[in-house]
Amino acid sequence: MGLQTASNSPYRYQDSHLELDFVRKQASLDSHRLTLTRKEYDLLALLVENAGEIIPRPVLLQRVWGYSDEIRTRTLDVHVRRLRKKLGSYSEQYIETIFGIGYRFQPFRASQRFAGLGASPLAVGA
Amino acid sequence: MGLQTASNSPYRYQDSHLELDFVRKQASLDSHRLTLTRKEYDLLALLVENAGEIIPRPVLLQRVWGYSDEIRTRTLDVHVRRLRKKLGSYSEQYIETIFGIGYRFQPFRASQRFAGLGASPLAVGA
DNA sequence: GCGAACTTGTAAAAATTTTGTAAAAACGGG
DNA sequence: CCCGTTTTTACAAAATTTTTACAAGTTCGC
């Protein structure tokens, strides 16, 4: 055995709609190639690599743009918007805005169910 | 491991219009001999050998010209242009510009590719 | 609930970067 | 020298990125 499927390779992300190849730096949505600019890809890749986790704005600006905390810019918002556009109807589910903090990528879930009865999905610790 | 169909030798590339003989270092388009200069051939051969893969500009400049990353030159662009000219009407399909990264040779296809992400070894690393 | 202060969304313009192109200059073997 | 090849130059065109300006949404104190 020892077979490693594409879906659990560390060089690749895959869910039912979105696919990312971190080596070739390419993404596809529903088996259709997504044409992303460099910055768009970098941003998406960083979010996807940390799927399920909130990435604060300063961290995104640091890791994708190399910006220190002092710089005031709206380019992150604009890039998020363009990414969402290219993600089409899934964008709302994929890229989540954490107000006052940053953004979070969530893997696709077929049924947008709330996380059971006990734990609130809003418990983000911020 | 890469399958090798019987019709293809590693010393030769062939699709419905373009043919390259890596041993004789000759190319032909629609069965008509292409007269390429040495650099033109080297560039085309490198692209074709990695068909379907993006080759970053620094890699092309290194492998064809021996240039290190510091050197600023436009000779790659000029050579790509001359290659495209000699490839005639197919040039747009064959040699693709990956903005901000490099170039990619695509084998001729009557209908444009639909596939998502294929697994392939050559790293982009840009 | 209301409103001020702050944050994010959005569209469009502006700025920047990258590539395309033509032509001239430089190179190099014969 | 010649002549074909290669490289540089200078500018145009294209693509990307950032900024700007304002709309819309959120938080929080009162």
JSON list of N, CA and C (backbone and C1' of nucleotides) in Angstrom, two decimals, chain A residues 38 57 74 77 81 84 97 99-100 103, chain C residues 6-13 17-18:
[
{"chain": "A", "resi": 38, "resn": "ARG", "atom": "N", "xyz": [-1.07, 36.60, -9.49]},
{"chain": "A", "resi": 38, "resn": "ARG", "atom": "CA", "xyz": [-0.14, 36.14, -8.47]},
{"chain": "A", "resi": 38, "resn": "ARG", "atom": "C", "xyz": [-0.63, 36.44, -7.06]},
{"chain": "A", "resi": 57, "resn": "ARG", "atom": "N", "xyz": [-5.89, 40.26, 9.73]},
{"chain": "A", "resi": 57, "resn": "ARG", "atom": "CA", "xyz": [-5.48, 41.15, 8.64]},
{"chain": "A", "resi": 57, "resn": "ARG", "atom": "C", "xyz": [-3.99, 41.47, 8.65]},
{"chain": "A", "resi": 74, "resn": "ARG", "atom": "N", "xyz": [-6.06, 49.38, 1.54]},
{"chain": "A", "resi": 74, "resn": "ARG", "atom": "CA", "xyz": [-7.30, 48.65, 1.36]},
{"chain": "A", "resi": 74, "resn": "ARG", "atom": "C", "xyz": [-7.12, 47.53, 0.35]},
{"chain": "A", "resi": 77, "resn": "ASP", "atom": "N", "xyz": [-8.69, 44.14, 1.09]},
{"chain": "A", "resi": 77, "resn": "ASP", "atom": "CA", "xyz": [-10.14, 44.05, 0.87]},
{"chain": "A", "resi": 77, "resn": "ASP", "atom": "C", "xyz": [-10.45, 43.86, -0.60]},
{"chain": "A", "resi": 81, "resn": "ARG", "atom": "N", "xyz": [-12.20, 40.66, -2.37]},
{"chain": "A", "resi": 81, "resn": "ARG", "atom": "CA", "xyz": [-13.39, 40.80, -3.22]},
{"chain": "A", "resi": 81, "resn": "ARG", "atom": "C", "xyz": [-13.21, 40.10, -4.56]},
{"chain": "A", "resi": 84, "resn": "ARG", "atom": "N", "xyz": [-13.38, 36.40, -4.16]},
{"chain": "A", "resi": 84, "resn": "ARG", "atom": "CA", "xyz": [-14.76, 35.94, -3.98]},
{"chain": "A", "resi": 84, "resn": "ARG", "atom": "C", "xyz": [-15.50, 35.92, -5.30]},
{"chain": "A", "resi": 97, "resn": "THR", "atom": "N", "xyz": [-15.65, 36.63, 6.47]},
{"chain": "A", "resi": 97, "resn": "THR", "atom": "CA", "xyz": [-15.10, 37.82, 7.10]},
{"chain": "A", "resi": 97, "resn": "THR", "atom": "C", "xyz": [-15.27, 37.74, 8.60]},
{"chain": "A", "resi": 99, "resn": "PHE", "atom": "N", "xyz": [-15.18, 40.06, 11.44]},
{"chain": "A", "resi": 99, "resn": "PHE", "atom": "CA", "xyz": [-15.18, 41.51, 11.59]},
{"chain": "A", "resi": 99, "resn": "PHE", "atom": "C", "xyz": [-14.18, 41.96, 12.65]},
{"chain": "A", "resi": 100, "resn": "GLY", "atom": "N", "xyz": [-13.41, 42.93, 12.26]},
{"chain": "A", "resi": 100, "resn": "GLY", "atom": "CA", "xyz": [-12.44, 43.50, 13.18]},
{"chain": "A", "resi": 100, "resn": "GLY", "atom": "C", "xyz": [-11.19, 42.66, 13.37]},
{"chain": "A", "resi": 103, "resn": "TYR", "atom": "N", "xyz": [-9.80, 37.26, 8.09]},
{"chain": "A", "resi": 103, "resn": "TYR", "atom": "CA", "xyz": [-10.61, 36.39, 7.24]},
{"chain": "A", "resi": 103, "resn": "TYR", "atom": "C", "xyz": [-10.34, 34.93, 7.59]},
{"chain": "C", "resi": 6, "resn": "DC", "atom": "P", "xyz": [-12.89, 56.33, 15.80]},
{"chain": "C", "resi": 6, "resn": "DC", "atom": "O5'", "xyz": [-13.02, 54.90, 15.12]},
{"chain": "C", "resi": 6, "resn": "DC", "atom": "C5'", "xyz": [-13.37, 53.78, 15.94]},
{"chain": "C", "resi": 6, "resn": "DC", "atom": "C4'", "xyz": [-13.78, 52.62, 15.08]},
{"chain": "C", "resi": 6, "resn": "DC", "atom": "C3'", "xyz": [-12.79, 52.25, 13.96]},
{"chain": "C", "resi": 6, "resn": "DC", "atom": "O3'", "xyz": [-12.41, 50.90, 14.14]},
{"chain": "C", "resi": 6, "resn": "DC", "atom": "C1'", "xyz": [-15.03, 52.27, 13.16]},
{"chain": "C", "resi": 7, "resn": "DT", "atom": "P", "xyz": [-11.24, 50.30, 13.24]},
{"chain": "C", "resi": 7, "resn": "DT", "atom": "O5'", "xyz": [-12.05, 49.35, 12.26]},
{"chain": "C", "resi": 7, "resn": "DT", "atom": "C5'", "xyz": [-12.91, 48.33, 12.80]},
{"chain": "C", "resi": 7, "resn": "DT", "atom": "C4'", "xyz": [-13.67, 47.66, 11.68]},
{"chain": "C", "resi": 7, "resn": "DT", "atom": "C3'", "xyz": [-12.79, 47.20, 10.51]},
{"chain": "C", "resi": 7, "resn": "DT", "atom": "O3'", "xyz": [-13.00, 45.82, 10.31]},
{"chain": "C", "resi": 7, "resn": "DT", "atom": "C1'", "xyz": [-14.68, 48.42, 9.75]},
{"chain": "C", "resi": 8, "resn": "DT", "atom": "P", "xyz": [-12.16, 45.04, 9.21]},
{"chain": "C", "resi": 8, "resn": "DT", "atom": "O5'", "xyz": [-13.22, 45.00, 8.00]},
{"chain": "C", "resi": 8, "resn": "DT", "atom": "C5'", "xyz": [-14.45, 44.31, 8.19]},
{"chain": "C", "resi": 8, "resn": "DT", "atom": "C4'", "xyz": [-15.34, 44.52, 6.99]},
{"chain": "C", "resi": 8, "resn": "DT", "atom": "C3'", "xyz": [-14.77, 44.05, 5.65]},
{"chain": "C", "resi": 8, "resn": "DT", "atom": "O3'", "xyz": [-15.71, 43.19, 5.04]},
{"chain": "C", "resi": 8, "resn": "DT", "atom": "C1'", "xyz": [-15.63, 46.23, 5.46]},
{"chain": "C", "resi": 9, "resn": "DG", "atom": "P", "xyz": [-15.53, 42.67, 3.56]},
{"chain": "C", "resi": 9, "resn": "DG", "atom": "O5'", "xyz": [-16.47, 43.68, 2.75]},
{"chain": "C", "resi": 9, "resn": "DG", "atom": "C5'", "xyz": [-17.88, 43.63, 2.96]},
{"chain": "C", "resi": 9, "resn": "DG", "atom": "C4'", "xyz": [-18.62, 44.29, 1.79]},
{"chain": "C", "resi": 9, "resn": "DG", "atom": "C3'", "xyz": [-18.21, 43.81, 0.40]},
{"chain": "C", "resi": 9, "resn": "DG", "atom": "O3'", "xyz": [-19.37, 43.75, -0.41]},
{"chain": "C", "resi": 9, "resn": "DG", "atom": "C1'", "xyz": [-17.78, 46.13, 0.59]},
{"chain": "C", "resi": 10, "resn": "DT", "atom": "P", "xyz": [-19.33, 43.12, -1.85]},
{"chain": "C", "resi": 10, "resn": "DT", "atom": "O5'", "xyz": [-19.07, 44.39, -2.76]},
{"chain": "C", "resi": 10, "resn": "DT", "atom": "C5'", "xyz": [-19.95, 45.52, -2.63]},
{"chain": "C", "resi": 10, "resn": "DT", "atom": "C4'", "xyz": [-19.50, 46.64, -3.53]},
{"chain": "C", "resi": 10, "resn": "DT", "atom": "C3'", "xyz": [-18.88, 46.21, -4.86]},
{"chain": "C", "resi": 10, "resn": "DT", "atom": "O3'", "xyz": [-19.76, 46.62, -5.89]},
{"chain": "C", "resi": 10, "resn": "DT", "atom": "C1'", "xyz": [-17.66, 47.99, -3.83]},
{"chain": "C", "resi": 11, "resn": "DA", "atom": "P", "xyz": [-19.52, 46.13, -7.39]},
{"chain": "C", "resi": 11, "resn": "DA", "atom": "O5'", "xyz": [-19.04, 47.49, -8.07]},
{"chain": "C", "resi": 11, "resn": "DA", "atom": "C5'", "xyz": [-19.80, 48.66, -7.87]},
{"chain": "C", "resi": 11, "resn": "DA", "atom": "C4'", "xyz": [-19.06, 49.86, -8.39]},
{"chain": "C", "resi": 11, "resn": "DA", "atom": "C3'", "xyz": [-18.43, 49.67, -9.77]},
{"chain": "C", "resi": 11, "resn": "DA", "atom": "O3'", "xyz": [-18.75, 50.80, -10.56]},
{"chain": "C", "resi": 11, "resn": "DA", "atom": "C1'", "xyz": [-16.78, 50.37, -8.21]},
{"chain": "C", "resi": 12, "resn": "DA", "atom": "P", "xyz": [-18.42, 50.84, -12.12]},
{"chain": "C", "resi": 12, "resn": "DA", "atom": "O5'", "xyz": [-17.21, 51.87, -12.15]},
{"chain": "C", "resi": 12, "resn": "DA", "atom": "C5'", "xyz": [-17.31, 53.06, -11.38]},
{"chain": "C", "resi": 12, "resn": "DA", "atom": "C4'", "xyz": [-15.96, 53.71, -11.25]},
{"chain": "C", "resi": 12, "resn": "DA", "atom": "C3'", "xyz": [-15.12, 53.67, -12.53]},
{"chain": "C", "resi": 12, "resn": "DA", "atom": "O3'", "xyz": [-14.69, 54.98, -12.82]},
{"chain": "C", "resi": 12, "resn": "DA", "atom": "C1'", "xyz": [-13.84, 52.95, -10.68]},
{"chain": "C", "resi": 13, "resn": "DA", "atom": "P", "xyz": [-13.89, 55.31, -14.18]},
{"chain": "C", "resi": 13, "resn": "DA", "atom": "O5'", "xyz": [-12.58, 56.00, -13.60]},
{"chain": "C", "resi": 13, "resn": "DA", "atom": "C5'", "xyz": [-12.73, 56.95, -12.54]},
{"chain": "C", "resi": 13, "resn": "DA", "atom": "C4'", "xyz": [-11.40, 57.16, -11.85]},
{"chain": "C", "resi": 13, "resn": "DA", "atom": "C3'", "xyz": [-10.25, 57.48, -12.79]},
{"chain": "C", "resi": 13, "resn": "DA", "atom": "O3'", "xyz": [-9.50, 58.55, -12.25]},
{"chain": "C", "resi": 13, "resn": "DA", "atom": "C1'", "xyz": [-9.70, 55.59, -11.46]},
{"chain": "C", "resi": 17, "resn": "DT", "atom": "P", "xyz": [6.55, 49.48, -9.46]},
{"chain": "C", "resi": 17, "resn": "DT", "atom": "O5'", "xyz": [6.23, 48.21, -10.36]},
{"chain": "C", "resi": 17, "resn": "DT", "atom": "C5'", "xyz": [5.26, 47.27, -9.91]},
{"chain": "C", "resi": 17, "resn": "DT", "atom": "C4'", "xyz": [4.93, 46.30, -11.01]},
{"chain": "C", "resi": 17, "resn": "DT", "atom": "C3'", "xyz": [6.16, 45.71, -11.71]},
{"chain": "C", "resi": 17, "resn": "DT", "atom": "O3'", "xyz": [6.07, 44.30, -11.61]},
{"chain": "C", "resi": 17, "resn": "DT", "atom": "C1'", "xyz": [4.56, 46.47, -13.28]},
{"chain": "C", "resi": 18, "resn": "DT", "atom": "P", "xyz": [7.24, 43.35, -12.11]},
{"chain": "C", "resi": 18, "resn": "DT", "atom": "O5'", "xyz": [6.71, 42.89, -13.54]},
{"chain": "C", "resi": 18, "resn": "DT", "atom": "C5'", "xyz": [5.43, 42.27, -13.63]},
{"chain": "C", "resi": 18, "resn": "DT", "atom": "C4'", "xyz": [5.05, 42.10, -15.07]},
{"chain": "C", "resi": 18, "resn": "DT", "atom": "C3'", "xyz": [6.14, 41.47, -15.96]},
{"chain": "C", "resi": 18, "resn": "DT", "atom": "O3'", "xyz": [5.64, 40.26, -16.48]},
{"chain": "C", "resi": 18, "resn": "DT", "atom": "C1'", "xyz": [5.16, 43.36, -17.01]}
]
